[in-house]
Amino acid sequence: MRLYDTHCHLAWRAAEDPPVDQIARARAVGVEAIVCVAIDAATSVQARELARSMPETLRASVGLHPNDAGDADALTAHLARLEQLAAEGGFHAVGETGLDFYRDHSSPAVQERALEFQLDLARRYDLPVILHCRQAAARLLEVLEASGGPLRGVMHCFSEGPETVDDFLALGLHVSFAGNLSYPKSESIREAARRVPDHRLLIETDAPFLAPQPRRGRPNEPAFVAFTLEALAAARAQPAAELAAATWRNACALFGGS
Ligand SMILES: [Zn+2]
């Protein structure tokens, strides 16, 4: 089984646990491709450097997380930098972007401007978009629907109510599940996971966050995407090998690989 971790922040713990070691452990359990996701310009550059050092395994995104968008003035500078980085190239996705009304690091207006800019950036560079959503599903759906036309990309770490899954699918998006799918209290996430058709499913770790239940309490890492797959197979009562093949195929179509 080949596994594709479609969302991790590999450089986050680079000092304590070098990315090469994390990647070696991941490859040992069949994780053959990994998307290194940025949260701002600096981590976009880091992700691109990592991806260039291991192009057969790693892909990088360029983006600005809603919690890192700053105030209106800071945002203008952030967006100019993203534009410049995207023009330089070396990226396979835009994000992570989206809305986060759980934290108030940036105002909703600033978050929305950052999101609209990145949706446009993704369209102009023909890249998939990686979407983050926390306690903001209704507004996010409105912004996405108003953005004009079908979207290519993924709702990452899906943790919204299962009743919103159909709306995100209708926009053309994939839906990705992370380690929190395996938590005892996550029955609503498992219900959401049952509603996604095979051809729109992805798996991820969101490392170093959200270590899966069997490894809970320690930093997450790409190797643990195997536990996400296991939890998905259990939730859907579907063979893990079948889900590994489907999620691999879907991830390759979005982020590259074969
Ligand atoms: Zn993330």
Coordinates of C-alpha atoms and ligand atoms in Angstrom, one line a residue:
M1 CA 0.0 0.0 0.0
R2 CA 1.3 3.4 -1.0
L3 CA 0.1 6.3 1.2
Y4 CA 0.0 10.0 0.5
D5 CA 0.0 12.5 3.5
T6 CA -1.7 15.4 1.9
H7 CA -1.1 17.9 4.7
C8 CA 1.7 18.3 7.2
H9 CA 4.0 21.0 8.5
L10 CA 7.2 19.1 8.3
A11 CA 9.6 22.0 9.1
W12 CA 7.7 22.9 12.3
R13 CA 9.8 20.6 14.5
A14 CA 12.9 20.6 12.3
A15 CA 15.3 21.4 15.2
E16 CA 14.0 18.5 17.4
D17 CA 13.3 16.0 14.7
P18 CA 14.9 16.7 11.3
P19 CA 12.6 16.3 8.3
V20 CA 14.9 13.7 6.7
D21 CA 14.4 11.4 9.7
Q22 CA 10.6 12.0 9.7
I23 CA 10.6 11.2 6.0
A24 CA 12.7 8.0 6.5
R25 CA 10.2 6.7 9.1
A26 CA 7.3 7.6 6.8
R27 CA 8.8 5.8 3.8
A28 CA 9.4 2.8 6.0
V29 CA 5.6 2.4 6.5
G30 CA 4.7 3.1 2.9
V31 CA 4.2 6.9 2.9
E32 CA 5.6 7.7 -0.5
A33 CA 4.4 11.3 -1.0
I34 CA 3.9 14.2 1.4
V35 CA 2.5 17.8 0.9
C36 CA 4.4 20.3 3.1
V37 CA 1.9 23.0 3.8
A38 CA 2.8 26.6 4.4
I39 CA 1.2 29.1 6.8
D40 CA 3.0 32.2 5.6
A41 CA 5.7 33.4 3.3
A42 CA 8.6 32.1 5.4
T43 CA 7.1 28.6 5.7
S44 CA 6.3 28.7 1.9
V45 CA 10.0 29.2 1.2
Q46 CA 10.9 26.5 3.7
A47 CA 8.5 24.0 2.2
R48 CA 9.8 24.7 -1.3
E49 CA 13.4 24.2 -0.2
L50 CA 12.5 20.9 1.4
A51 CA 10.5 19.8 -1.6
R52 CA 13.4 20.7 -3.9
S53 CA 15.7 18.6 -1.8
M54 CA 13.4 15.5 -2.1
P55 CA 11.3 16.1 -5.2
E56 CA 10.3 12.4 -5.6
T57 CA 8.6 12.5 -2.1
L58 CA 7.7 16.1 -1.2
R59 CA 5.5 18.8 -2.7
A60 CA 5.2 22.4 -1.3
S61 CA 2.3 24.8 -1.0
V62 CA 2.5 28.6 -1.0
G63 CA 0.0 30.3 1.3
L64 CA -1.2 32.3 4.3
H65 CA -3.1 30.8 7.2
P66 CA -6.2 32.8 8.4
N67 CA -4.6 33.0 11.8
D68 CA -1.4 34.5 10.4
A69 CA -3.0 37.1 8.1
G70 CA -2.3 40.0 10.6
D71 CA -4.1 43.3 10.3
A72 CA -5.1 45.1 7.1
D73 CA -1.7 46.7 6.5
A74 CA 0.3 43.6 7.3
L75 CA -2.0 41.6 5.0
T76 CA -1.2 43.8 2.0
A77 CA 2.5 43.1 2.4
H78 CA 1.8 39.3 3.0
L79 CA -0.2 39.1 -0.2
A80 CA 2.4 40.9 -2.3
R81 CA 5.0 38.3 -1.0
L82 CA 2.7 35.4 -1.9
E83 CA 2.3 36.8 -5.4
Q84 CA 6.0 37.0 -5.8
L85 CA 6.6 33.5 -4.5
A86 CA 4.0 32.0 -6.8
A87 CA 5.5 33.7 -9.8
E88 CA 8.9 32.2 -8.9
G89 CA 7.3 28.7 -9.0
G90 CA 8.2 25.5 -7.3
F91 CA 4.8 25.0 -5.7
H92 CA 2.1 22.3 -6.1
A93 CA -0.7 24.0 -4.2
V94 CA -2.0 27.3 -2.7
G95 CA -2.8 27.4 1.1
E96 CA -3.5 26.8 3.7
T97 CA -6.2 29.5 3.5
G98 CA -9.7 29.7 4.8
L99 CA -11.6 31.1 7.8
D100 CA -11.0 30.5 11.5
F101 CA -13.6 32.2 13.7
Y102 CA -12.4 30.1 16.7
R103 CA -9.3 32.2 17.1
D104 CA -9.4 36.0 16.6
H105 CA -5.8 36.5 15.5
S106 CA -7.1 38.3 12.4
S107 CA -10.5 39.9 11.8
P108 CA -13.1 38.2 9.7
A109 CA -12.7 40.9 7.0
V110 CA -8.9 40.4 6.8
Q111 CA -9.3 36.6 6.7
E112 CA -11.8 36.9 3.8
R113 CA -9.6 39.2 1.8
A114 CA -6.7 36.7 2.2
L115 CA -9.0 33.9 1.2
E116 CA -10.3 35.6 -1.9
F117 CA -6.8 36.6 -3.0
Q118 CA -5.6 33.0 -2.6
L119 CA -8.6 31.5 -4.5
D120 CA -7.7 33.8 -7.3
L121 CA -4.0 33.0 -7.1
A122 CA -4.8 29.3 -7.3
R123 CA -6.9 29.8 -10.4
R124 CA -4.3 32.0 -12.1
Y125 CA -1.5 29.4 -11.5
D126 CA -3.8 26.4 -12.0
L127 CA -3.0 25.0 -8.6
P128 CA -5.3 23.2 -6.1
V129 CA -6.3 25.2 -3.0
I130 CA -5.9 23.9 0.5
L131 CA -8.8 25.1 2.8
H132 CA -8.8 25.4 6.6
C133 CA -12.1 25.9 8.4
R134 CA -12.8 26.3 12.1
Q135 CA -16.2 27.3 13.3
A136 CA -16.8 29.2 10.1
A137 CA -18.4 26.7 7.7
A138 CA -21.5 28.7 6.8
R139 CA -19.5 31.9 5.9
L140 CA -16.8 29.9 4.2
L141 CA -19.4 28.2 2.0
E142 CA -20.8 31.6 1.1
V143 CA -17.4 33.0 0.1
L144 CA -16.5 29.9 -1.9
E145 CA -19.9 29.9 -3.7
A146 CA -19.4 33.6 -4.6
S147 CA -15.9 33.0 -5.9
G148 CA -17.1 32.0 -9.3
G149 CA -17.1 28.5 -10.7
P150 CA -16.1 25.0 -9.5
L151 CA -13.1 24.7 -7.2
R152 CA -10.1 22.4 -7.4
G153 CA -8.8 21.6 -4.0
V154 CA -9.4 20.2 -0.6
M155 CA -11.2 20.9 2.7
H156 CA -8.4 19.8 5.0
C157 CA -8.7 18.2 8.4
F158 CA -12.5 18.0 8.0
S159 CA -14.0 18.6 11.4
E160 CA -17.2 20.5 10.5
G161 CA -20.7 19.0 10.9
P162 CA -21.5 16.1 8.6
E163 CA -24.4 18.1 7.3
T164 CA -22.0 20.5 5.5
V165 CA -20.1 17.7 3.6
D166 CA -22.5 17.7 0.6
D167 CA -22.1 21.5 0.2
F168 CA -18.3 21.3 0.0
L169 CA -18.5 18.3 -2.4
A170 CA -21.0 20.3 -4.6
L171 CA -18.3 23.0 -5.0
G172 CA -16.0 20.3 -6.5
L173 CA -13.8 20.0 -3.5
H174 CA -12.1 16.9 -2.1
V175 CA -12.4 16.2 1.7
S176 CA -9.4 15.2 3.7
F177 CA -9.4 13.5 7.1
A178 CA -6.7 13.8 9.8
G179 CA -5.8 12.0 13.0
N180 CA -8.7 13.4 15.0
L181 CA -10.9 11.0 13.0
S182 CA -9.7 8.3 15.4
Y183 CA -10.6 10.1 18.6
P184 CA -13.3 8.4 20.7
K185 CA -15.4 11.6 20.8
S186 CA -15.2 12.2 17.0
E187 CA -18.4 10.4 16.0
S188 CA -19.5 13.4 13.9
I189 CA -16.3 13.4 11.9
R190 CA -16.7 9.7 11.3
E191 CA -20.3 10.4 10.1
A192 CA -18.9 13.0 7.7
A193 CA -16.3 10.5 6.5
R194 CA -19.0 8.0 5.6
R195 CA -20.7 10.7 3.3
V196 CA -17.7 11.3 1.0
P197 CA -17.5 9.2 -2.2
D198 CA -14.2 7.3 -2.8
H199 CA -13.1 9.6 -5.6
R200 CA -13.2 12.7 -3.4
L201 CA -11.4 11.3 -0.3
L202 CA -7.9 12.2 0.9
I203 CA -5.9 11.4 4.1
E204 CA -3.5 13.5 6.0
T205 CA -1.8 13.9 9.4
D206 CA -1.7 17.7 9.9
A207 CA 1.5 16.9 11.7
P208 CA 2.8 18.0 14.2
F209 CA -0.7 18.5 15.4
L210 CA -3.6 16.1 16.1
A211 CA -1.6 12.8 16.7
P212 CA -4.0 9.9 16.1
Q213 CA -5.5 8.1 19.1
P214 CA -2.8 5.3 19.2
R215 CA 0.0 8.0 19.4
R216 CA -2.0 10.7 21.2
G217 CA 0.0 13.0 23.5
R218 CA 3.1 13.1 21.3
P219 CA 4.0 15.1 18.2
N220 CA 2.3 13.8 15.1
E221 CA 4.5 12.9 12.0
P222 CA 3.8 11.8 8.4
A223 CA 4.4 8.1 9.3
F224 CA 1.2 8.2 11.4
V225 CA -1.0 8.8 8.3
A226 CA -1.3 5.0 8.4
F227 CA -3.5 5.5 11.5
T228 CA -5.7 8.0 9.7
L229 CA -6.2 5.3 7.0
E230 CA -7.0 2.7 9.6
A231 CA -9.6 5.0 11.3
L232 CA -11.1 5.8 7.9
A233 CA -11.4 2.1 7.0
A234 CA -13.1 1.4 10.3
A235 CA -15.5 4.3 10.0
R236 CA -16.5 3.4 6.5
A237 CA -16.4 -0.4 7.0
Q238 CA -14.2 -0.5 3.8
P239 CA -11.0 -2.4 3.2
A240 CA -7.9 -0.2 4.0
A241 CA -6.2 -1.3 0.8
E242 CA -9.1 -0.1 -1.3
L243 CA -9.0 3.3 0.5
A244 CA -5.2 3.5 0.2
A245 CA -5.5 3.1 -3.6
A246 CA -8.3 5.6 -3.9
T247 CA -6.7 8.3 -1.7
W248 CA -3.4 7.8 -3.5
R249 CA -5.0 8.2 -6.9
N250 CA -7.0 11.3 -5.8
A251 CA -3.9 12.9 -4.2
C252 CA -1.8 12.4 -7.3
A253 CA -4.4 14.0 -9.5
L254 CA -4.5 17.1 -7.2
F255 CA -0.9 17.5 -6.0
G256 CA 1.1 15.5 -8.5
G257 CA 2.6 12.1 -8.6
S258 CA 1.7 8.8 -10.3
Ligands
ZN1 ZN -2.3 22.7 8.7

